[in-house]
Amino acid sequence: MDITKFIVSRRNEALLVGDYGSYRRQLSRRLLTVNQRLGRASPKGRKYAPKIPISADDVASNSEFIALLLLTAERAWAHALHMKSMHSADSSAKDITGSTRTHIISRLRKAQQTAAHLVEVLQLSTDKQDISHILLEARAYYCMLLGSSCFESQKWENCLKAYSEAHLLYKWLAKSRGATQGDPFSELLSSTVDPIIRYAAYQLRLPRTLSITAIVSRYLPSDDNYVQEVLKQDPYLLKEGPSTTKRSSDGDNKDLPKTISWRSRTVNIEDANIAQALAAVSIAEQKLTSLLSTSSEQPVKERAGAYDEVLLPSQDAVNATKTAIDELTADGVAQGDKRMQGLQITRTAVNYALVGWRVGRNRVLCGIGDGAHLDPDLSRKPKKPREDGVPAPVSSESKGKTVARLRERVALYDTILQSLDSVKELPGVSADQVFLEELGTKRSYFASLRCLAIARAHNISGNLRNALALYARALNLSSDPASQATSDATTEKPLNIEVTKTQAKSLHHLLEGLVAQHRALVEIDNLNADAARSEKSAASGSIPMIERLDEYPAHGADLSNLVVYPPRLRPIPVKPIFLDVAWTYIDYPGRAKKEQEIANGTPLVAVESIEGKKDGRKGWFGFGR
């Protein structure tokens, strides 16, 4: 079982989308599943019973007991880190004190004791063939948890001793596993172990010029059996030989680099950490060159992963340079001082080298010809042969997956362009006009590749006009790199930021062909559209669209036949006659009485006066005379 990979993968997956609290809950669920599978979980409805300690026989019979101990230790560690992160998130809180600090240290000690129990049971399980590697990984994990506990307790010397042993074991494991399988160990070293060693050394007021290797050599427990076994297998592991300096075939160490050059200037390297990091970069570059030359048929991801061996020491060189500049600044050294000027030139050189290796890694990930050629997806080839012996046909890749691969390339090109733009912010670059022109040429080359990838995505989607416009833009951008690129190198080197004349001309010729091809395709598409439009106009009887607004143009509107122009003289209906035929059949209030009076010939006023006289009374008050 690979203990380190088990731990690192779970931490990365959980912390990528959550925090230490979610990681702890995830570990609790996983612990319950493993306990149920091993028959150690308490049944529902019953009182909790203490579990039997795991023995060496259990580990020898089933490797899941190792995972059970690791999950238990990780859960306690995640609980401690969760409490610490919650306290750090509170801006008004001071240093962790009291019960919170005691609880954090208690959880870390619980994780440390669980890891110690794992080492103990693995020592008794001597029947496994790979017990040495598993035992060393478990011991390194225990030392790391022990150092975390001492770190929170502020026992700096014990913390340095524990992390020094962890550094030695992880370094040997990374070296023995190789470049491809040693990534988890290198990740733990760079992200967790080495920064804590630096901080603990700062608390003990050790000189900042001491390298990590020197600190580890000073505080490493020499009487430990694991340390003695590792140093017995690799005596140069703690010496400034294989890791930081060049060694000849005779085994003698050569001198560290004394100078570094940037453009036309050469400065001396006075800091030992910078010299060691640059020597490590040189050795890693040689290993990368030999690895890529002998394994040209490896998958793209494996060849790109080999660049990590150069990126790590390059980043160390950048960090060492920044540390040296910060120390001089803290000492009050002026910017015009010779030492500060030399460090600024060194900073520009090492940062440009780091950007170059990052760009080279992304170029490898883009594919053949920096992604200029749309290579087929070989992963879709059937792995198992057919039973009848006939080779199985390779299924074609769908348009959606092809567009997704092109989208990934565009993201890589964006990263490259951002890296190139970051170079302009380095000291002394903005004043070098010749270098800025060279940098602009490289940027045009990768911007042309970006336009090419987007144009291919439009071409697959059927947008020929957009594809032609992007191809033309890419052709314009590739004109300068094709004429101003550097000459071809005499020896094959790993891809980096440099663009050769062969690469630039190859891209330019490819784009010329694509532009000519798609101009013809767009012209054919226009002719077909005109023919379809004329057929549609003939089918509709040349009636303009303004007279057919009640019809929905399912195949698109004919914009060439909107109105009749020039207008012709033609009759159109204007002001239609409206007859109210219901007028003679409608009776209004009072109309029937008037009509009757008119028919009898008696005026309305006379009839009312006669009726009033018949019913009236004499006198004012109805009293007659």
Coordinates of C-alpha atoms in Angstrom, one line a residue:
M1 CA 0.0 0.0 0.0
D2 CA 1.3 3.5 -0.9
I3 CA 0.8 5.4 2.3
T4 CA 2.0 8.8 1.1
K5 CA -0.1 8.8 -2.1
F6 CA -3.1 7.7 0.0
I7 CA -2.8 10.7 2.2
V8 CA -1.8 13.4 -0.3
S9 CA -4.5 12.4 -2.8
R10 CA -7.3 12.5 -0.2
R11 CA -6.1 15.9 1.2
N12 CA -5.9 17.4 -2.3
E13 CA -9.4 16.1 -3.3
A14 CA -11.0 17.3 -0.1
L15 CA -9.3 20.7 0.3
L16 CA -9.9 21.5 -3.4
V17 CA -13.6 22.0 -2.8
G18 CA -13.8 22.5 1.0
D19 CA -11.9 23.1 4.1
Y20 CA -10.5 21.0 7.0
G21 CA -14.0 20.7 8.5
S22 CA -15.4 19.0 5.4
Y23 CA -12.3 16.9 5.1
R24 CA -12.9 15.7 8.7
R25 CA -16.5 14.8 8.0
Q26 CA -15.5 13.0 4.8
L27 CA -12.9 11.0 6.9
S28 CA -15.6 10.1 9.5
R29 CA -17.9 8.7 6.8
R30 CA -15.0 6.7 5.3
L31 CA -14.0 5.4 8.7
L32 CA -17.6 4.2 9.3
T33 CA -17.5 2.4 6.0
V34 CA -14.2 0.7 6.7
N35 CA -15.2 -0.3 10.2
Q36 CA -18.4 -1.9 8.9
R37 CA -16.5 -3.8 6.2
L38 CA -14.1 -5.1 8.8
G39 CA -16.9 -5.9 11.3
R40 CA -15.7 -3.4 13.9
A41 CA -18.6 -1.0 13.8
S42 CA -21.1 -0.9 16.7
P43 CA -24.6 -2.2 15.6
K44 CA -27.5 0.2 15.6
G45 CA -29.4 0.4 18.9
R46 CA -26.6 -1.0 21.0
K47 CA -24.3 0.7 23.5
Y48 CA -20.9 1.7 22.2
A49 CA -18.2 -0.8 23.0
P50 CA -14.5 0.0 22.9
K51 CA -12.8 -1.5 19.8
I52 CA -10.0 -4.1 20.0
P53 CA -6.6 -2.6 19.2
I54 CA -5.3 -3.5 15.8
S55 CA -2.5 -6.1 15.9
A56 CA 0.2 -7.1 13.5
D57 CA -1.7 -10.2 12.5
D58 CA -4.6 -8.0 11.4
V59 CA -2.4 -5.9 9.2
A60 CA -0.7 -9.0 7.8
S61 CA -4.1 -10.5 6.9
N62 CA -5.8 -7.5 5.5
S63 CA -4.3 -4.2 4.3
E64 CA -7.4 -2.3 5.1
F65 CA -6.3 -2.1 8.7
I66 CA -3.5 0.1 7.5
A67 CA -6.1 2.4 5.9
L68 CA -8.1 2.3 9.1
L69 CA -5.2 3.6 11.1
L70 CA -4.3 6.3 8.5
L71 CA -7.9 7.5 8.4
T72 CA -8.0 7.7 12.2
A73 CA -4.8 9.8 12.3
E74 CA -5.9 12.0 9.5
R75 CA -9.2 12.7 11.1
A76 CA -7.5 13.9 14.3
W77 CA -5.1 16.0 12.3
A78 CA -7.9 17.5 10.2
H79 CA -9.8 18.3 13.5
A80 CA -6.8 20.2 14.9
L81 CA -6.3 22.1 11.6
H82 CA -10.0 23.0 11.4
M83 CA -10.0 24.6 14.9
K84 CA -6.8 26.5 14.0
S85 CA -8.2 27.8 10.7
M86 CA -11.4 28.9 12.4
H87 CA -9.5 30.9 14.9
S88 CA -7.2 32.4 12.2
A89 CA -10.3 33.5 10.2
D90 CA -11.4 35.7 13.1
S91 CA -9.5 39.0 12.5
S92 CA -10.3 40.3 16.0
A93 CA -8.9 37.2 17.7
K94 CA -5.4 37.2 19.2
D95 CA -3.0 34.2 19.6
I96 CA -4.5 30.9 20.3
T97 CA -4.5 30.3 24.1
G98 CA -6.3 28.4 26.8
S99 CA -8.6 25.5 26.1
T100 CA -8.5 26.0 22.3
R101 CA -4.8 25.6 22.2
T102 CA -4.9 22.6 24.5
H103 CA -7.6 21.0 22.4
I104 CA -5.5 21.5 19.2
I105 CA -2.4 20.0 20.8
S106 CA -4.5 17.1 22.1
R107 CA -5.8 16.3 18.6
L108 CA -2.3 16.4 17.2
R109 CA -1.1 14.0 19.9
K110 CA -3.9 11.7 19.1
A111 CA -2.8 11.6 15.4
Q112 CA 0.8 11.2 16.5
Q113 CA -0.1 8.2 18.7
T114 CA -2.1 6.6 16.0
A115 CA 0.8 6.9 13.5
A116 CA 3.2 5.5 16.1
H117 CA 0.9 2.5 16.5
L118 CA 0.9 2.0 12.7
V119 CA 4.7 2.0 12.7
E120 CA 4.8 -0.5 15.6
V121 CA 2.4 -3.0 13.9
L122 CA 4.3 -2.6 10.6
Q123 CA 7.6 -3.4 12.3
L124 CA 6.1 -6.7 13.5
S125 CA 4.8 -7.6 10.0
T126 CA 8.0 -8.8 8.5
D127 CA 6.5 -11.2 6.1
K128 CA 5.7 -8.6 3.4
Q129 CA 8.2 -8.1 0.6
D130 CA 7.8 -4.3 0.4
I131 CA 7.8 -3.8 4.1
S132 CA 10.9 -1.5 3.9
H133 CA 9.2 1.1 1.8
I134 CA 5.9 0.9 3.7
L135 CA 7.7 1.2 7.0
L136 CA 9.7 4.2 5.9
E137 CA 6.6 6.0 4.6
A138 CA 4.8 5.3 7.9
R139 CA 7.8 6.5 9.9
A140 CA 8.0 9.7 7.8
Y141 CA 4.3 10.3 8.3
Y142 CA 4.8 9.8 12.1
C143 CA 7.7 12.3 12.1
M144 CA 5.6 14.8 10.3
L145 CA 2.7 14.5 12.8
L146 CA 5.2 14.6 15.7
G147 CA 6.7 17.8 14.3
S148 CA 3.2 19.4 13.9
S149 CA 2.6 18.6 17.6
C150 CA 5.9 20.2 18.6
F151 CA 5.2 23.1 16.3
E152 CA 1.9 24.0 18.1
S153 CA 3.6 23.4 21.5
Q154 CA 6.4 25.8 20.3
K155 CA 9.1 23.3 21.0
W156 CA 11.2 24.4 18.1
E157 CA 14.2 22.2 18.6
N158 CA 12.1 19.0 18.8
C159 CA 10.1 20.3 15.9
L160 CA 13.3 20.6 13.8
K161 CA 14.5 17.1 14.8
A162 CA 11.2 15.5 13.7
Y163 CA 10.9 17.4 10.5
S164 CA 14.5 16.8 9.6
E165 CA 14.0 13.1 9.8
A166 CA 10.8 13.5 7.7
H167 CA 12.7 15.5 5.2
L168 CA 15.4 12.8 4.9
L169 CA 13.0 10.0 4.5
Y170 CA 10.7 11.7 2.0
K171 CA 13.8 12.9 0.0
W172 CA 15.1 9.3 -0.2
L173 CA 11.7 7.9 -1.1
A174 CA 11.2 10.5 -3.9
K175 CA 14.7 9.7 -5.3
S176 CA 14.1 5.9 -5.1
R177 CA 10.7 6.0 -6.7
G178 CA 11.8 8.1 -9.7
A179 CA 10.5 11.2 -11.4
T180 CA 7.0 9.9 -12.2
Q181 CA 6.1 8.1 -8.8
G182 CA 8.0 10.6 -6.6
D183 CA 5.5 13.5 -7.0
P184 CA 3.6 13.0 -3.7
F185 CA 6.9 13.0 -1.7
S186 CA 8.2 16.1 -3.5
E187 CA 4.8 17.8 -3.0
L188 CA 5.0 17.2 0.8
L189 CA 8.6 18.4 0.9
S190 CA 7.9 21.6 -0.9
S191 CA 4.5 22.5 0.6
T192 CA 4.7 21.3 4.2
V193 CA 8.1 20.0 5.4
D194 CA 10.6 22.6 4.1
P195 CA 8.6 25.8 5.0
I196 CA 8.2 24.6 8.6
I197 CA 11.9 23.8 8.8
R198 CA 12.6 27.4 7.7
Y199 CA 10.2 28.8 10.2
A200 CA 11.5 26.7 13.1
A201 CA 15.1 27.7 12.2
Y202 CA 14.0 31.3 12.2
Q203 CA 12.6 30.9 15.7
L204 CA 15.9 29.4 16.8
R205 CA 17.7 32.4 15.3
L206 CA 19.8 30.3 12.9
P207 CA 21.5 32.2 10.0
R208 CA 19.3 32.7 7.0
T209 CA 22.1 31.8 4.7
L210 CA 22.0 28.1 5.9
S211 CA 20.4 25.8 3.3
I212 CA 17.7 23.3 4.1
T213 CA 20.2 20.5 3.7
A214 CA 22.6 22.1 6.3
I215 CA 19.8 22.6 8.8
V216 CA 18.7 19.0 8.4
S217 CA 22.2 17.7 8.8
R218 CA 22.6 19.7 12.0
Y219 CA 19.4 18.5 13.7
L220 CA 19.0 15.0 12.3
P221 CA 19.0 12.3 15.0
S222 CA 22.0 10.3 14.0
D223 CA 21.2 7.4 16.4
D224 CA 17.9 6.6 14.8
N225 CA 17.8 3.3 13.0
Y226 CA 15.8 4.6 10.1
V227 CA 18.2 7.4 9.5
Q228 CA 21.2 5.1 9.6
E229 CA 19.5 2.7 7.1
V230 CA 18.7 5.4 4.6
L231 CA 22.2 7.0 4.9
K232 CA 23.7 3.6 4.4
Q233 CA 21.9 3.1 1.1
D234 CA 22.7 6.7 -0.1
P235 CA 25.6 8.3 1.7
Y236 CA 25.4 11.5 -0.5
L237 CA 21.8 12.2 0.5
L238 CA 22.8 14.9 3.1
K239 CA 25.8 16.1 1.3
E240 CA 26.0 18.9 -1.2
G241 CA 26.7 16.5 -4.0
P242 CA 24.0 14.8 -6.0
S243 CA 21.2 17.3 -5.2
T244 CA 22.9 20.7 -5.5
T245 CA 26.2 20.4 -7.3
K246 CA 27.4 18.7 -10.5
R247 CA 29.4 15.6 -10.1
S248 CA 31.8 14.2 -12.6
S249 CA 32.1 10.6 -13.7
D250 CA 34.9 10.1 -11.1
G251 CA 32.6 11.1 -8.3
D252 CA 34.3 14.4 -7.4
N253 CA 32.2 17.4 -6.9
K254 CA 32.6 20.3 -9.2
D255 CA 32.4 23.9 -8.1
L256 CA 29.1 25.6 -7.8
P257 CA 28.3 28.3 -10.4
K258 CA 30.1 31.6 -9.6
T259 CA 28.5 33.9 -12.1
I260 CA 25.2 34.2 -14.0
S261 CA 24.6 36.0 -17.3
W262 CA 21.6 38.0 -18.5
R263 CA 21.7 39.4 -22.0
S264 CA 25.0 41.2 -22.2
R265 CA 25.7 41.5 -18.4
T266 CA 27.4 39.0 -16.1
V267 CA 27.3 39.3 -12.3
N268 CA 28.8 37.2 -9.5
I269 CA 26.8 34.9 -7.3
E270 CA 27.5 35.7 -3.7
D271 CA 24.7 33.8 -2.0
A272 CA 25.2 30.1 -1.4
N273 CA 21.5 29.2 -1.6
I274 CA 21.2 30.8 -5.1
A275 CA 24.3 28.9 -6.3
Q276 CA 23.0 25.6 -5.0
A277 CA 19.6 26.1 -6.6
L278 CA 21.2 27.0 -10.0
A279 CA 23.4 23.9 -9.8
A280 CA 20.3 21.8 -9.1
V281 CA 18.5 23.4 -12.1
S282 CA 21.5 22.5 -14.3
I283 CA 21.4 18.9 -13.3
A284 CA 17.6 18.7 -13.6
E285 CA 17.9 20.2 -17.1
Q286 CA 20.3 17.5 -18.2
K287 CA 18.1 14.7 -16.8
L288 CA 15.1 16.2 -18.6
T289 CA 17.0 16.4 -21.9
S290 CA 18.0 12.7 -21.7
L291 CA 14.6 11.6 -20.6
L292 CA 12.7 13.3 -23.4
S293 CA 15.2 12.2 -26.0
T294 CA 14.9 8.5 -25.0
S295 CA 11.1 8.5 -24.4
S296 CA 9.7 10.3 -27.4
E297 CA 6.7 7.9 -27.6
Q298 CA 5.5 8.5 -24.1
P299 CA 2.1 10.0 -23.5
V300 CA 1.9 13.8 -23.5
K301 CA 1.0 14.1 -19.8
E302 CA 4.0 12.0 -18.7
R303 CA 6.4 14.1 -20.9
A304 CA 4.9 17.2 -19.5
G305 CA 5.2 15.9 -15.9
A306 CA 8.9 15.4 -16.4
Y307 CA 9.2 19.3 -16.4
D308 CA 8.3 19.3 -12.7
E309 CA 11.8 18.1 -12.0
V310 CA 13.2 21.4 -13.4
L311 CA 10.4 23.7 -12.2
L312 CA 10.9 22.8 -8.5
P313 CA 14.6 23.8 -8.4
S314 CA 13.9 26.8 -10.6
Q315 CA 11.3 28.0 -8.1
D316 CA 13.9 27.4 -5.3
A317 CA 16.3 29.7 -7.2
V318 CA 13.6 32.4 -7.5
N319 CA 12.8 32.1 -3.8
A320 CA 16.4 32.2 -2.7
T321 CA 17.0 35.3 -4.8
K322 CA 13.9 37.1 -3.3
T323 CA 15.1 36.1 0.2
A324 CA 18.5 37.6 -0.4
I325 CA 17.0 40.8 -1.8
D326 CA 14.7 41.1 1.2
E327 CA 17.6 40.6 3.6
L328 CA 19.6 43.4 2.0
T329 CA 16.6 45.7 2.0
A330 CA 16.0 45.0 5.7
D331 CA 19.7 45.9 6.4
G332 CA 19.2 49.3 4.7
V333 CA 21.2 48.6 1.6
A334 CA 20.4 51.2 -1.2
Q335 CA 19.1 50.1 -4.6
G336 CA 22.2 51.6 -6.3
D337 CA 24.6 49.3 -4.3
K338 CA 26.6 46.9 -6.4
R339 CA 25.3 43.9 -4.4
M340 CA 21.7 44.9 -4.9
Q341 CA 22.2 45.6 -8.6
G342 CA 23.7 42.1 -9.0
L343 CA 20.8 40.5 -7.2
Q344 CA 18.3 42.3 -9.3
I345 CA 20.0 41.0 -12.5
T346 CA 20.0 37.5 -11.0
R347 CA 16.3 37.9 -10.1
T348 CA 15.5 38.8 -13.7
A349 CA 17.5 35.9 -15.1
V350 CA 16.1 33.2 -12.8
N351 CA 12.5 34.4 -13.2
Y352 CA 12.8 34.4 -17.0
A353 CA 14.2 30.9 -16.8
L354 CA 11.3 29.8 -14.6
V355 CA 8.8 31.3 -17.0
G356 CA 10.6 29.6 -19.9
W357 CA 10.2 26.1 -18.3
R358 CA 6.5 26.8 -17.6
V359 CA 5.9 27.8 -21.2
G360 CA 7.8 24.7 -22.4
R361 CA 5.6 22.5 -20.2
N362 CA 2.4 24.0 -21.6
R363 CA 3.8 23.7 -25.1
V364 CA 4.2 19.9 -24.6
L365 CA 0.6 19.7 -23.3
C366 CA -0.7 21.4 -26.4
G367 CA 0.4 18.6 -28.6
I368 CA 2.3 18.1 -31.9
G369 CA 3.7 21.4 -33.3
D370 CA 2.6 23.4 -30.3
G371 CA -1.0 22.4 -31.1
A372 CA -0.9 23.7 -34.7
H373 CA -2.0 20.2 -35.9
L374 CA -5.2 18.7 -34.7
D375 CA -3.9 15.3 -33.8
P376 CA -6.5 12.5 -33.3
D377 CA -7.5 11.3 -29.8
L378 CA -5.5 8.1 -29.5
S379 CA -7.2 7.3 -26.2
R380 CA -10.3 6.1 -28.0
K381 CA -8.5 3.2 -29.6
P382 CA -9.8 -0.1 -28.3
K383 CA -7.4 -1.6 -25.8
K384 CA -8.5 -5.2 -26.1
P385 CA -8.3 -7.1 -29.5
R386 CA -11.4 -8.7 -30.9
E387 CA -11.9 -12.5 -30.5
D388 CA -11.8 -13.1 -34.2
G389 CA -8.4 -11.4 -34.6
V390 CA -9.7 -8.6 -36.8
P391 CA -8.5 -5.2 -35.6
A392 CA -11.4 -3.3 -34.1
P393 CA -12.2 0.0 -35.9
V394 CA -11.4 3.2 -34.1
S395 CA -14.5 5.2 -33.4
S396 CA -14.4 8.8 -34.5
E397 CA -14.3 11.5 -31.9
S398 CA -17.5 13.5 -31.5
K399 CA -17.6 17.2 -32.3
G400 CA -18.3 18.1 -28.7
K401 CA -15.2 16.4 -27.4
T402 CA -13.0 17.9 -30.2
V403 CA -14.3 21.4 -29.3
A404 CA -13.6 20.6 -25.6
R405 CA -10.0 19.6 -26.4
L406 CA -9.6 22.9 -28.4
R407 CA -11.0 24.8 -25.4
E408 CA -8.3 23.2 -23.2
R409 CA -5.6 24.3 -25.7
V410 CA -7.0 27.9 -25.7
A411 CA -6.6 27.9 -21.9
L412 CA -3.0 26.7 -22.2
Y413 CA -2.3 29.5 -24.7
D414 CA -3.9 32.0 -22.4
T415 CA -1.6 30.8 -19.6
I416 CA 1.5 31.2 -21.9
L417 CA 0.5 34.7 -22.9
Q418 CA 0.0 35.7 -19.2
S419 CA 3.5 34.3 -18.5
L420 CA 5.0 36.3 -21.3
D421 CA 3.3 39.5 -20.0
S422 CA 4.7 38.9 -16.5
V423 CA 8.2 39.0 -17.9
K424 CA 7.7 42.7 -18.7
E425 CA 7.4 43.5 -15.0
L426 CA 10.9 42.1 -14.2
P427 CA 13.6 44.6 -13.3
G428 CA 15.4 46.1 -16.3
V429 CA 13.2 44.6 -19.0
S430 CA 11.2 47.7 -19.8
A431 CA 14.4 49.6 -20.7
D432 CA 15.6 46.9 -23.2
Q433 CA 13.8 47.7 -26.4
V434 CA 15.5 44.9 -28.4
F435 CA 14.4 42.3 -25.8
L436 CA 10.9 43.7 -25.8
E437 CA 10.7 43.3 -29.6
E438 CA 11.8 39.7 -29.2
L439 CA 9.3 39.1 -26.5
G440 CA 6.6 40.6 -28.7
T441 CA 7.5 38.3 -31.5
K442 CA 7.1 35.3 -29.2
R443 CA 3.8 36.6 -28.0
S444 CA 2.6 37.0 -31.6
Y445 CA 3.5 33.3 -32.3
F446 CA 1.4 32.0 -29.4
A447 CA -1.4 34.5 -30.1
S448 CA -1.5 33.1 -33.6
L449 CA -1.8 29.6 -32.2
R450 CA -4.6 30.7 -30.0
C451 CA -6.6 32.2 -32.9
L452 CA -5.9 29.0 -34.9
A453 CA -7.5 26.8 -32.1
I454 CA -10.6 29.1 -31.8
A455 CA -10.9 29.1 -35.6
R456 CA -10.9 25.3 -35.7
A457 CA -13.7 25.3 -33.1
H458 CA -15.8 27.6 -35.3
N459 CA -15.0 25.5 -38.3
I460 CA -16.3 22.3 -36.5
S461 CA -19.4 24.2 -35.5
G462 CA -20.1 25.2 -39.1
N463 CA -19.3 29.0 -38.8
L464 CA -17.1 29.2 -41.8
R465 CA -17.1 33.1 -42.0
N466 CA -15.9 33.3 -38.3
A467 CA -13.3 30.7 -38.9
L468 CA -12.0 32.5 -42.0
A469 CA -11.7 35.8 -40.1
L470 CA -9.8 34.1 -37.3
Y471 CA -7.5 32.3 -39.7
A472 CA -6.7 35.6 -41.4
R473 CA -6.0 37.1 -38.0
A474 CA -3.7 34.2 -37.1
L475 CA -1.9 34.6 -40.5
N476 CA -1.3 38.3 -39.8
L477 CA 0.1 37.5 -36.3
S478 CA 2.4 34.8 -37.6
S479 CA 4.0 37.0 -40.2
D480 CA 6.5 38.6 -37.7
P481 CA 7.6 35.4 -36.0
A482 CA 8.2 33.8 -39.4
S483 CA 10.6 36.6 -40.4
Q484 CA 12.2 37.5 -37.0
A485 CA 12.4 34.1 -35.1
T486 CA 15.7 32.9 -33.8
S487 CA 17.8 30.4 -35.8
D488 CA 17.4 26.7 -35.2
A489 CA 19.4 25.2 -32.4
T490 CA 22.1 22.7 -33.3
T491 CA 21.2 20.3 -30.6
E492 CA 17.8 19.1 -29.5
K493 CA 16.7 20.6 -26.3
P494 CA 13.4 20.5 -24.3
L495 CA 10.8 23.0 -25.4
N496 CA 11.0 26.3 -23.6
I497 CA 10.1 29.9 -24.3
E498 CA 12.3 30.1 -27.4
V499 CA 10.6 29.8 -30.8
T500 CA 12.8 28.6 -33.7
K501 CA 12.5 29.8 -37.3
T502 CA 11.4 26.3 -38.5
Q503 CA 8.5 26.3 -36.0
A504 CA 7.4 29.8 -37.0
K505 CA 7.6 29.2 -40.8
S506 CA 5.8 25.9 -40.4
L507 CA 2.9 27.6 -38.7
H508 CA 2.9 30.4 -41.3
H509 CA 2.7 28.0 -44.2
L510 CA -0.1 26.0 -42.5
L511 CA -2.1 29.2 -42.0
E512 CA -1.6 30.3 -45.6
G513 CA -3.1 27.0 -46.8
L514 CA -6.0 27.2 -44.3
V515 CA -6.9 30.8 -45.3
A516 CA -6.9 30.0 -49.0
Q517 CA -9.0 26.8 -48.4
H518 CA -11.6 28.6 -46.3
R519 CA -11.8 31.6 -48.7
A520 CA -12.9 29.1 -51.3
L521 CA -15.4 27.4 -48.9
V522 CA -16.9 30.7 -47.9
E523 CA -17.3 31.7 -51.6
I524 CA -19.0 28.4 -52.3
D525 CA -21.3 28.9 -49.4
N526 CA -22.2 32.4 -50.6
L527 CA -23.0 31.1 -54.1
N528 CA -25.2 28.4 -52.6
A529 CA -27.0 31.0 -50.4
D530 CA -27.6 33.3 -53.4
A531 CA -29.0 30.4 -55.5
A532 CA -31.3 29.3 -52.6
R533 CA -32.4 32.9 -52.2
S534 CA -33.3 33.3 -55.9
E535 CA -35.2 30.0 -55.8
K536 CA -37.2 31.2 -52.8
S537 CA -38.0 34.5 -54.5
A538 CA -39.2 32.7 -57.6
A539 CA -41.3 30.4 -55.6
S540 CA -43.0 33.2 -53.7
G541 CA -44.0 35.0 -57.0
S542 CA -41.7 38.0 -56.3
I543 CA -44.2 39.4 -53.8
P544 CA -42.4 41.8 -51.5
M545 CA -42.1 41.1 -47.9
I546 CA -44.2 44.1 -46.8
E547 CA -47.2 42.4 -48.4
R548 CA -46.5 39.0 -46.8
L549 CA -46.1 40.1 -43.1
D550 CA -48.7 37.5 -42.1
E551 CA -46.4 34.7 -43.3
Y552 CA -43.5 33.4 -41.1
P553 CA -40.2 33.0 -43.0
A554 CA -39.2 29.5 -41.9
H555 CA -36.1 29.5 -44.1
G556 CA -35.1 33.0 -43.5
A557 CA -36.3 36.4 -44.7
D558 CA -35.4 37.5 -48.3
L559 CA -33.9 40.9 -47.5
S560 CA -33.4 41.7 -51.2
N561 CA -37.2 41.8 -51.8
L562 CA -38.6 44.0 -49.0
V563 CA -40.6 46.6 -51.0
V564 CA -41.3 47.4 -54.7
Y565 CA -38.9 50.1 -55.7
P566 CA -39.4 52.3 -57.6
P567 CA -43.1 52.3 -56.6
R568 CA -45.7 51.7 -59.4
L569 CA -49.1 53.3 -59.8
R570 CA -51.8 50.8 -58.6
P571 CA -55.3 50.9 -57.1
I572 CA -55.7 50.3 -53.4
P573 CA -58.9 50.4 -51.2
V574 CA -59.4 53.7 -49.4
K575 CA -62.3 54.7 -47.0
P576 CA -64.8 51.9 -47.4
I577 CA -68.6 52.7 -47.1
F578 CA -70.2 51.8 -43.7
L579 CA -74.0 51.3 -43.6
D580 CA -75.9 51.2 -40.3
V581 CA -78.7 48.8 -41.3
A582 CA -79.9 48.4 -37.7
W583 CA -81.0 52.1 -37.3
T584 CA -84.6 51.5 -38.3
Y585 CA -85.0 48.6 -35.9
I586 CA -83.9 50.3 -32.7
D587 CA -86.4 52.1 -30.4
Y588 CA -85.3 54.7 -27.9
P589 CA -87.2 55.8 -24.8
G590 CA -90.2 58.1 -25.6
R591 CA -90.0 57.6 -29.3
A592 CA -93.0 55.3 -29.5
K593 CA -95.4 57.9 -27.8
K594 CA -94.3 60.7 -30.1
E595 CA -95.0 58.6 -33.1
Q596 CA -98.5 57.8 -31.9
E597 CA -99.3 61.5 -31.3
I598 CA -98.1 62.4 -34.7
A599 CA -100.2 59.6 -36.3
N600 CA -103.4 60.9 -34.5
G601 CA -102.7 64.5 -35.6
T602 CA -103.0 65.9 -32.0
P603 CA -100.1 68.1 -30.7
L604 CA -98.5 66.9 -27.6
V605 CA -98.9 70.3 -25.8
A606 CA -102.7 70.4 -26.5
V607 CA -103.3 67.0 -25.2
E608 CA -101.5 67.8 -21.9
S609 CA -103.5 71.0 -21.4
I610 CA -106.8 69.3 -21.8
E611 CA -106.0 66.6 -19.3
G612 CA -104.8 69.1 -16.9
K613 CA -108.0 71.1 -17.1
K614 CA -110.2 68.0 -16.4
D615 CA -108.3 67.0 -13.3
G616 CA -107.6 70.6 -12.0
R617 CA -109.4 72.3 -9.0
K618 CA -110.7 75.8 -8.6
G619 CA -108.9 78.4 -6.5
W620 CA -105.5 78.4 -5.0
F621 CA -106.0 75.9 -2.3
G622 CA -108.6 73.7 -4.0
F623 CA -111.6 75.6 -2.7
G624 CA -114.0 76.4 -5.4
R625 CA -116.3 79.4 -5.4

